[in-house]
XYZ file of C-alpha atoms in Angstrom:
678
model
C 204.978 231.999 115.126
C 204.269 231.132 111.500
C 207.830 229.983 111.146
C 207.853 227.453 113.948
C 204.474 226.047 112.895
C 205.521 225.685 109.259
C 208.721 224.150 110.424
C 207.090 221.506 112.605
C 204.200 220.779 110.257
C 206.621 220.174 107.423
C 208.335 217.710 109.738
C 205.164 215.835 110.485
C 204.114 215.790 106.803
C 207.342 214.145 105.708
C 206.787 211.699 108.555
C 203.360 210.970 107.111
C 204.795 210.447 103.631
C 207.297 207.945 104.965
C 204.598 206.077 106.883
C 202.393 205.982 103.806
C 205.154 204.764 101.519
C 205.648 201.653 103.707
C 202.233 200.441 102.682
C 201.597 200.210 98.979
C 198.555 197.941 98.588
C 195.033 199.278 98.362
C 193.613 197.242 101.235
C 196.127 198.781 103.657
C 195.338 202.333 102.575
C 192.726 202.915 105.264
C 195.033 201.470 107.899
C 197.846 203.786 106.814
C 195.555 206.820 107.023
C 194.637 205.866 110.601
C 198.276 205.268 111.513
C 199.171 208.557 109.855
C 196.496 210.349 111.824
C 197.719 208.808 115.090
C 201.330 209.744 114.293
C 200.271 213.265 113.339
C 198.216 213.627 116.538
C 201.061 212.227 118.635
C 203.663 214.479 117.034
C 201.608 217.620 117.340
C 201.030 216.686 120.992
C 204.649 215.941 121.772
C 206.679 218.992 120.867
C 210.201 218.320 119.611
C 213.136 219.407 121.777
C 212.892 223.210 121.701
C 215.721 224.878 119.809
C 216.913 227.859 121.858
C 216.539 230.230 118.907
C 212.825 229.519 118.677
C 212.223 229.815 122.439
C 209.762 232.679 121.965
C 207.937 230.923 119.154
C 207.641 227.502 120.782
C 205.310 228.534 123.576
C 201.923 226.861 123.101
C 200.061 229.799 124.642
C 201.263 233.366 125.138
C 200.726 233.157 128.903
C 203.829 231.021 129.476
C 206.131 233.828 128.355
C 206.014 236.526 130.998
C 205.175 239.730 129.107
C 204.181 241.485 132.323
C 207.134 243.276 133.886
C 204.878 244.258 136.806
C 204.226 240.606 137.731
C 207.909 239.837 137.330
C 208.926 242.764 139.557
C 206.414 241.744 142.226
C 207.539 238.132 142.087
C 211.225 239.042 142.435
C 210.885 241.979 144.839
C 212.234 244.571 142.377
C 211.241 248.235 142.552
C 213.413 249.773 139.816
C 213.089 248.833 136.157
C 215.558 250.055 133.535
C 214.329 249.934 129.936
C 216.790 250.362 127.090
C 216.502 251.290 123.417
C 219.794 250.069 121.999
C 221.173 249.514 118.512
C 224.859 248.961 119.202
C 224.687 247.761 122.809
C 225.765 250.940 124.637
C 222.318 251.862 125.978
C 221.899 248.278 127.163
C 225.301 248.492 128.857
C 224.313 251.739 130.647
C 221.002 250.151 131.686
C 222.882 247.231 133.261
C 225.103 249.633 135.177
C 222.105 251.553 136.557
C 220.324 248.356 137.557
C 223.455 247.192 139.363
C 223.768 250.602 141.102
C 220.333 250.132 142.676
C 221.769 247.478 145.027
C 224.081 250.080 146.552
C 221.009 252.075 147.600
C 219.138 249.190 149.162
C 216.865 248.913 146.107
C 216.483 246.143 143.581
C 216.691 246.784 139.864
C 215.956 244.794 136.736
C 216.882 245.522 133.135
C 214.211 245.166 130.464
C 214.039 245.198 126.688
C 210.825 247.111 125.820
C 210.314 244.754 122.879
C 209.802 241.833 125.272
C 207.219 243.396 127.574
C 203.800 244.953 127.372
C 204.537 248.674 127.796
C 200.864 249.431 128.395
C 201.569 248.281 131.975
C 203.562 251.417 132.845
C 200.399 252.807 134.473
C 200.496 249.894 136.952
C 204.007 250.632 138.234
C 202.461 252.628 141.104
C 201.242 249.280 142.526
C 204.869 248.720 143.575
C 206.068 250.803 146.520
C 208.921 253.274 145.837
C 209.015 252.249 142.210
C 210.882 253.967 139.425
C 211.235 253.427 135.663
C 214.505 254.507 134.054
C 214.761 254.770 130.262
C 218.150 254.613 128.502
C 217.172 255.562 124.975
C 219.540 255.769 122.022
C 218.602 257.648 118.856
C 219.345 255.880 115.605
C 219.831 257.301 112.114
C 217.755 260.387 111.388
C 216.137 260.751 114.798
C 214.610 257.265 114.723
C 214.015 254.851 117.582
C 216.294 251.810 117.720
C 214.810 248.584 116.338
C 213.943 247.207 119.788
C 212.212 250.456 120.861
C 210.086 250.878 117.724
C 206.956 249.260 119.256
C 207.295 251.352 122.432
C 207.659 254.510 120.309
C 204.524 253.581 118.320
C 202.654 252.906 121.573
C 203.600 256.350 122.938
C 202.427 257.989 119.717
C 199.118 256.163 119.610
C 198.031 256.396 123.267
C 197.357 260.039 124.001
C 194.664 259.254 126.567
C 196.874 256.978 128.708
C 197.009 258.025 132.383
C 200.503 257.582 133.770
C 200.048 259.565 136.985
C 201.764 257.602 139.738
C 204.633 256.599 137.446
C 208.029 257.931 138.583
C 210.528 258.119 135.760
C 213.781 259.518 134.432
C 215.413 259.360 130.992
C 219.019 259.216 129.833
C 219.393 259.753 126.085
C 222.286 258.602 123.922
C 222.894 260.663 120.800
C 225.479 262.345 118.650
C 225.686 266.125 118.175
C 226.885 265.818 114.583
C 223.464 264.480 113.616
C 220.519 266.676 112.698
C 218.160 265.138 115.267
C 220.375 265.100 118.351
C 218.951 262.807 121.034
C 215.492 262.949 119.469
C 214.356 259.678 121.049
C 215.472 260.593 124.594
C 213.767 263.996 124.315
C 210.581 262.472 122.922
C 210.205 259.814 125.651
C 210.974 262.381 128.375
C 208.393 264.875 127.070
C 205.713 262.311 126.229
C 205.782 260.588 129.647
C 205.344 263.972 131.333
C 202.409 264.804 129.026
C 200.768 261.524 130.058
C 200.939 262.558 133.727
C 204.088 260.733 134.901
C 206.420 262.348 137.460
C 209.951 263.142 136.287
C 212.146 262.653 139.333
C 215.388 263.733 137.666
C 216.261 265.796 134.599
C 216.743 264.273 131.184
C 220.387 263.299 130.697
C 221.911 263.678 127.264
C 224.985 261.768 126.169
C 226.945 262.971 123.152
C 228.875 260.267 121.351
C 230.688 262.898 119.310
C 232.194 264.217 122.550
C 232.591 261.841 125.474
C 229.509 259.720 126.021
C 231.029 257.935 129.015
C 231.780 261.206 130.803
C 228.254 262.512 130.123
C 226.763 259.333 131.595
C 229.030 259.278 134.677
C 228.283 262.944 135.460
C 224.533 262.444 135.068
C 224.544 259.257 137.157
C 226.567 260.932 139.918
C 223.760 263.497 140.406
C 220.905 261.132 139.620
C 221.298 258.712 142.549
C 221.343 261.399 145.288
C 218.113 262.765 143.741
C 216.573 259.270 143.901
C 217.642 258.885 147.542
C 216.108 262.226 148.392
C 212.876 261.436 146.544
C 212.383 258.059 148.241
C 214.045 258.941 151.532
C 216.703 256.223 151.325
C 220.443 256.289 151.949
C 223.384 254.793 150.080
C 224.646 251.682 151.837
C 228.208 252.955 151.428
C 229.091 249.556 150.003
C 231.398 250.522 147.168
C 232.765 247.026 146.654
C 232.304 245.316 143.348
C 229.127 243.291 142.977
C 229.457 240.248 140.750
C 226.531 239.589 138.466
C 227.623 236.160 137.223
C 229.317 233.150 138.765
C 231.874 231.010 137.006
C 231.335 227.323 136.311
C 234.099 225.334 134.667
C 233.026 222.272 132.647
C 235.460 219.380 132.702
C 233.619 216.531 130.992
C 231.184 218.311 128.686
C 230.142 217.005 125.282
C 231.808 219.461 122.852
C 228.670 219.392 120.670
C 226.960 221.392 123.415
C 229.600 224.141 123.415
C 229.120 227.417 121.541
C 231.855 228.150 119.009
C 230.837 231.665 117.931
C 227.139 231.318 117.065
C 225.088 234.392 117.913
C 221.814 232.657 118.763
C 221.030 228.975 118.339
C 223.702 226.381 119.045
C 225.079 224.888 115.782
C 223.235 227.551 113.743
C 226.381 228.006 111.630
C 226.397 224.317 110.716
C 222.690 223.926 110.025
C 221.461 227.211 108.585
C 217.725 227.886 108.725
C 215.945 231.012 107.479
C 214.737 233.602 108.305
C 218.061 235.304 108.917
C 218.306 238.252 111.299
C 220.409 239.692 114.117
C 219.892 236.574 116.265
C 220.399 234.169 113.362
C 222.869 235.538 110.798
C 223.458 233.932 107.409
C 226.972 232.728 106.559
C 227.502 234.389 103.185
C 230.446 233.172 101.084
C 232.827 235.894 99.863
C 232.954 235.745 96.044
C 235.005 238.908 95.379
C 237.514 240.771 97.555
C 239.534 243.357 95.659
C 241.475 246.486 96.457
C 239.799 249.521 94.903
C 242.473 252.198 95.102
C 245.384 252.208 92.676
C 247.937 253.750 95.050
C 248.317 255.623 98.352
C 248.836 254.240 101.835
C 245.214 253.324 102.548
C 243.399 250.125 101.592
C 239.939 250.627 100.131
C 238.175 247.383 99.392
C 235.221 246.009 97.484
C 233.670 242.761 98.723
C 230.838 240.722 97.295
C 228.807 238.363 99.485
C 226.776 235.546 97.959
C 223.230 235.236 99.372
C 221.983 232.541 96.945
C 219.381 230.278 98.531
C 219.131 232.343 101.726
C 215.724 233.937 100.916
C 217.359 237.238 101.951
C 215.957 240.253 100.126
C 217.318 243.770 100.151
C 216.671 247.149 98.552
C 219.171 249.747 97.354
C 220.023 251.928 100.355
C 219.711 249.156 102.974
C 222.550 248.268 105.333
C 224.299 244.945 105.649
C 225.308 244.053 109.207
C 228.308 241.770 109.629
C 229.529 240.034 112.789
C 233.329 240.360 112.887
C 235.785 238.422 115.057
C 238.736 239.794 116.997
C 242.331 239.419 115.888
C 243.663 236.079 117.222
C 247.044 237.704 118.052
C 245.224 240.086 120.437
C 243.308 237.195 122.028
C 246.470 235.106 122.503
C 248.314 238.048 124.115
C 245.433 238.534 126.564
C 245.590 234.843 127.476
C 249.353 235.062 127.984
C 249.338 238.209 130.111
C 246.589 236.791 132.371
C 248.202 233.342 132.445
C 245.074 231.434 131.421
C 244.361 228.362 129.384
C 242.029 229.875 126.808
C 240.538 226.517 125.850
C 238.878 225.793 129.209
C 235.103 225.371 128.740
C 233.156 227.705 131.023
C 229.736 229.154 131.724
C 229.066 232.464 133.435
C 225.688 232.034 135.123
C 223.547 234.932 136.340
C 223.313 235.001 140.141
C 219.810 236.414 139.766
C 217.993 233.280 138.671
C 214.900 235.235 137.649
C 216.813 237.351 135.155
C 215.983 236.973 131.457
C 219.685 237.238 130.766
C 221.082 233.916 131.935
C 224.617 234.572 130.620
C 226.538 237.641 129.395
C 227.209 235.786 126.090
C 226.299 232.327 124.723
C 227.402 229.630 127.220
C 228.911 227.098 127.657
C 231.889 228.230 125.600
C 235.656 228.645 125.925
C 237.512 231.780 127.016
C 239.061 231.791 123.530
C 235.652 231.830 121.803
C 234.328 234.482 124.197
C 237.323 236.771 123.609
C 237.278 236.108 119.855
C 233.571 236.220 118.983
C 231.578 237.680 121.860
C 233.550 240.395 123.680
C 234.814 243.789 122.588
C 238.525 243.777 123.430
C 239.672 246.506 121.054
C 237.754 249.603 122.205
C 239.028 251.599 125.185
C 237.116 250.198 128.191
C 234.478 252.324 129.916
C 235.027 253.677 133.412
C 232.864 251.049 135.162
C 235.237 248.336 133.906
C 238.232 250.201 135.363
C 236.379 250.778 138.620
C 235.508 247.105 139.074
C 238.953 245.861 138.054
C 240.772 248.299 140.369
C 240.534 245.848 143.296
C 242.865 243.466 141.443
C 245.752 245.953 141.141
C 248.416 245.049 143.720
C 249.947 248.541 143.581
C 247.801 250.952 145.689
C 248.746 253.842 143.336
C 247.293 251.924 140.357
C 244.154 251.158 142.367
C 243.747 254.811 143.233
C 244.234 255.960 139.624
C 241.733 253.458 138.267
C 239.087 254.508 140.780
C 239.851 258.163 140.134
C 239.311 257.679 136.380
C 235.879 256.235 137.126
C 234.840 259.180 139.303
C 233.288 262.411 138.107
C 236.022 264.602 139.636
C 237.587 266.978 137.087
C 241.057 265.436 137.479
C 239.634 261.904 137.238
C 237.805 262.793 134.022
C 240.952 264.417 132.618
C 243.038 261.357 133.471
C 240.538 258.991 131.802
C 240.396 261.252 128.748
C 244.173 261.461 128.333
C 245.368 258.051 129.560
C 242.581 255.886 128.108
C 240.719 257.711 125.330
C 243.342 260.017 123.768
C 245.952 257.240 123.951
C 243.416 254.730 122.484
C 244.335 252.129 125.108
C 242.316 248.944 124.810
C 242.181 246.415 127.666
C 245.385 244.691 126.515
C 247.309 247.985 126.409
C 246.034 248.826 129.907
C 247.209 245.463 131.259
C 250.579 245.866 129.509
C 251.094 249.383 130.910
C 249.893 248.486 134.406
C 251.840 245.365 135.412
C 250.303 245.289 138.906
C 246.824 244.761 137.432
C 246.058 241.085 136.874
C 242.302 240.469 137.186
C 240.759 236.983 137.031
C 239.801 236.349 133.408
C 236.193 235.414 134.282
C 235.550 238.784 135.962
C 237.080 240.535 132.967
C 234.788 238.555 130.640
C 231.787 239.554 132.759
C 232.640 243.252 132.478
C 233.686 243.665 128.848
C 230.890 244.778 126.510
C 229.594 242.525 123.729
C 231.278 242.702 120.337
C 228.701 244.324 118.076
C 227.699 243.831 114.457
C 229.052 246.499 112.076
C 226.763 248.168 109.519
C 227.772 248.987 105.950
C 225.726 250.741 103.270
C 225.067 248.195 100.518
C 226.881 249.128 97.304
C 224.649 247.190 94.896
C 221.085 247.016 93.580
C 219.009 243.882 94.096
C 217.390 244.486 90.704
C 220.786 243.884 89.083
C 222.352 241.625 91.751
C 219.525 239.723 93.495
C 221.944 237.110 94.898
C 224.854 239.317 95.782
C 225.541 242.094 98.292
C 228.408 244.485 97.682
C 230.377 246.245 100.434
C 232.760 249.156 99.978
C 234.937 250.050 102.993
C 238.259 251.556 103.996
C 240.549 249.490 106.227
C 241.110 251.239 109.570
C 244.661 251.193 110.898
C 246.456 253.922 112.876
C 249.324 254.586 115.256
C 248.380 255.526 118.816
C 250.160 258.002 121.084
C 251.813 255.073 122.859
C 253.381 253.895 119.596
C 251.070 250.903 119.189
C 249.265 250.077 115.946
C 245.504 249.841 116.406
C 243.460 248.087 113.759
C 239.734 248.393 113.062
C 238.148 245.070 114.050
C 235.705 244.576 111.184
C 237.610 246.135 108.277
C 240.824 244.200 108.976
C 238.820 241.005 109.430
C 237.029 241.638 106.104
C 240.310 242.491 104.370
C 241.585 239.005 105.269
C 238.482 237.239 103.959
C 240.112 235.694 100.895
C 237.736 234.146 98.385
C 239.196 230.686 99.044
C 241.234 230.109 102.132
C 243.073 226.743 102.064
C 240.479 225.362 99.675
C 237.588 226.509 101.921
C 235.186 229.287 101.049
C 235.521 232.299 103.351
C 232.181 233.234 104.892
C 230.804 236.287 106.663
C 227.923 236.060 109.204
C 225.479 238.762 108.072
C 221.892 240.012 107.989
C 220.074 242.982 106.440
C 218.935 246.098 108.246
C 216.210 248.007 106.417
C 216.787 251.690 105.861
C 214.774 254.803 104.983
C 217.421 255.714 102.399
C 215.360 255.032 99.270
C 215.233 256.124 95.633
C 212.139 258.221 94.781
C 209.001 256.225 94.116
C 208.650 257.967 90.730
C 211.595 257.174 88.471
C 211.043 260.496 86.665
C 212.152 262.429 89.787
C 215.741 263.676 89.454
C 218.238 262.600 92.117
C 221.234 264.503 93.463
C 223.728 262.213 95.232
C 226.602 263.515 97.354
C 229.050 260.856 98.554
C 232.795 261.400 98.911
C 235.117 258.457 99.703
C 233.331 255.269 100.754
C 230.179 257.412 101.024
C 229.737 256.429 97.370
C 228.584 252.940 98.475
C 224.769 253.291 98.377
C 225.006 255.379 95.204
C 226.612 252.497 93.330
C 223.351 250.665 94.057
C 221.258 253.705 93.067
C 223.136 254.101 89.755
C 222.759 250.379 88.963
C 219.041 250.619 89.726
C 218.466 253.736 87.572
C 220.315 251.955 84.737
C 218.070 248.915 85.157
C 214.937 251.113 85.097
C 216.146 252.662 81.825
C 216.651 249.191 80.347
C 213.043 248.368 81.289
C 212.038 251.276 79.064
C 211.051 253.493 82.031
C 211.503 257.235 81.803
C 214.246 258.145 84.304
C 214.892 261.642 85.653
C 218.298 263.297 85.836
C 220.830 261.369 87.924
C 223.572 263.640 89.259
C 226.537 262.531 91.382
C 229.005 264.582 93.437
C 231.918 262.357 94.430
C 235.186 263.299 96.114
C 238.548 261.683 96.823
C 242.144 262.766 97.491
C 243.950 262.123 94.216
C 242.614 261.192 90.768
C 245.311 258.576 90.160
C 245.225 257.099 93.686
C 241.767 256.697 95.179
C 239.255 257.513 92.459
C 237.325 254.349 93.284
C 234.832 252.818 90.809
C 236.212 255.185 88.140
C 235.503 252.781 85.243
C 231.944 252.046 86.415
C 231.137 255.725 86.974
C 232.567 256.909 83.674
C 230.771 254.027 81.923
C 227.467 255.072 83.530
C 228.060 258.654 82.356
C 228.880 257.473 78.819
C 225.643 255.498 78.485
C 223.540 258.302 79.948
C 222.592 256.617 83.257
C 224.582 259.286 85.107
C 223.521 262.560 83.533
C 226.248 264.431 85.380
C 229.403 263.150 87.117
C 231.182 265.743 89.283
C 234.402 264.672 91.003
C 236.404 266.732 93.518
C 240.064 265.701 93.906
C 240.853 267.455 97.164
C 244.651 267.252 97.030
C 245.457 267.452 93.319
C 245.902 271.247 93.446
C 247.216 273.836 95.906
C 243.813 274.695 97.381
C 241.526 271.964 98.727
C 238.466 271.201 96.594
C 235.580 269.281 98.197
C 232.103 268.142 97.105
C 230.438 271.223 98.611
C 232.565 273.467 96.354
C 231.350 271.582 93.274
C 227.749 271.929 94.460
C 228.130 275.705 94.716
C 229.845 275.787 91.305
C 226.733 274.074 89.817
C 224.308 276.171 91.858
C 221.894 277.230 89.065
C 221.444 273.690 87.787
C 221.189 272.248 91.312
C 218.552 274.821 92.301
C 216.476 274.139 89.166
C 216.532 270.399 89.908
C 215.425 270.956 93.522
C 213.018 273.856 93.189
C 211.430 273.212 89.793
C 211.922 269.531 89.059
C 211.207 268.042 92.503
C 214.641 266.394 92.893
C 215.521 264.151 95.834
C 218.820 264.847 97.612
C 220.965 262.087 99.163
C 224.068 262.533 101.297
C 226.283 259.692 102.474
C 229.557 259.643 104.406
C 231.141 261.562 107.255
C 228.660 263.284 109.566
C 231.070 265.454 111.506
C 232.315 267.719 108.703
C 231.152 266.756 105.235
C 227.402 266.442 105.891
C 227.344 269.806 107.685
C 229.362 271.582 104.982
C 227.134 270.131 102.262
C 224.006 271.266 104.110
C 225.472 274.760 104.392
C 226.152 274.691 100.614
C 222.453 273.952 100.025
C 221.516 276.911 102.284
C 223.816 279.163 100.250
C 222.324 277.965 96.934
C 218.795 278.697 98.234
C 219.976 282.198 99.253
C 221.952 283.047 96.133
C 219.771 281.498 93.409
C 216.462 281.220 95.243
C 216.677 284.744 96.698
C 215.945 283.607 100.258
C 217.207 284.865 103.600
C 219.318 282.408 105.640
C 216.343 281.728 107.925
C 214.112 280.939 104.953
C 216.829 278.753 103.404
C 217.246 276.730 106.624
C 213.489 276.352 106.804
C 213.329 275.294 103.140
C 215.904 272.510 103.640
C 214.124 271.377 106.842
C 210.887 271.044 104.834
C 212.700 268.929 102.231
C 213.820 266.661 105.086
C 210.287 266.315 106.458
C 208.971 265.460 102.999
C 211.631 262.769 102.619
C 213.357 264.662 99.815
C 216.610 265.272 101.726
C 218.003 262.002 103.139
C 221.246 261.295 104.933
C 223.109 258.047 105.569
C 225.989 259.327 107.664
C 228.403 258.099 110.322
C 230.886 259.822 112.592
């Protein structure tokens, strides 16, 4: 709220200054003060046109924004509420699907962001007949809640005496088995609600993003609804037809200044930038450096620098930078061609449920071209609900049958979806190309496709050394699919093409900062052990810069040890000059590099750890070192953890059980941190 007040008061003060400057003589001073007061009173009475981005902040009293989901449900005749904890949009997508399902069972559902409502009202849900709360909860990072579920998580932790008897609930968790704390948030919510007296009406579902999240969700949902019907004594309506959530409105004579052109939140926010910058209001950071890091090889590793001068953005080493990419225009044009649409028509998709908080699936009014370029994910293989809803538009009955089969939970349907969509990496364009009978209306397709999400990168710089610059280190994703197509990673290819000056214009990247728990030790005397092969080196470039800066300040700095790995010394030894320079001037006390393919047998970072086991153990066990791991979660992070177990056994004389326990304790104390992705 502080922001909007400051913003408007500044406005009225400048107004006052102008008024005052019109009168310069002493005898008019009093008059000007009175006029000023009147103007000030009038302006603070008459609010300026609200800017959509500040909707929440503009409200004069909290009562005008409905924070009671109970009142909203009563008002709109809803009996099922689906809360989501979502970082990348998948949990929100699943929540929407469950809410939509409710209609098929004669019930009415609404989707809710726990951040927007007072969760203390869960105890009142029993006031609504046959009511049910569903929680789709994703786990983020090291077992953490997603940003929008943080307050709800805190509330659950702090309210042990809450009585939730009378609350019917179920939980579906979204996690990833390669992470240490698999589905921690889903498990926690499920257990905690039961402890507070709520009634679990169906078992906790657990989705594994390392396997097939979609299949896990479909299987769980297939069993969940019959259990709901049984519990409430209702029957499915048998209406399997597609239910539209939005209706199309085409704008013929609209003022183009009112049309969204890719902004995430407020209209024209890319033209007039106003802090603070966050996920709803990203900052357009100019690209000042974009260079290829590797000397040879068939991959493209890149180093980008984004200029944040004047943005008031602050970051710490270890934080993530989120960027909003745009889709490849060639892909967008092909979609327009195959569906035979004029992509520059201005449209709005308006929610048929007028009471819904979500008026549109993406910022409207806009054009199909903008929606498919900036707002919709057209490059990932579509989920089964999209295939199911689009099936009706296939003129060939065989295609219709196959699409519906892929969306079912039958073993052959699952196998077909796995092989034809996932294994073949078919995005929506590839599906349309390989299924000529399928030609859905573009507006229904736009309604069903998920939102294009921001991509997170570990920041490869220290704000102590580069307060106005954020460095990104990434590998460009490009691969051949089983169907012979070339698929390109959306964000990395988009970043690769961000030339420093493009036709005389500065290239910019919409971005914001996401805080992280990945932090250097509070005491600079603590040693650090960093393990980061490939682009996993990113946050450690920031750590090394920061330790160097601390040394320059005359601080005593503990040992700084790095384990880095790449394929070939003369191909992809990235940041070689910087790293060897840091070793030469004593900032890096030890630089260990594994070149996996420069000899007959593969050598990885975990092998170098074991080779240095005595020194590593002394640093951890005697000198209180902090351990940091960054990079691939599926293999590397696990192998490195196993190497630490082995060191504790061999040098520390522990049993495997004790070693596992020892490493777990380091994690709890914040001395073993991971920044990993799969």
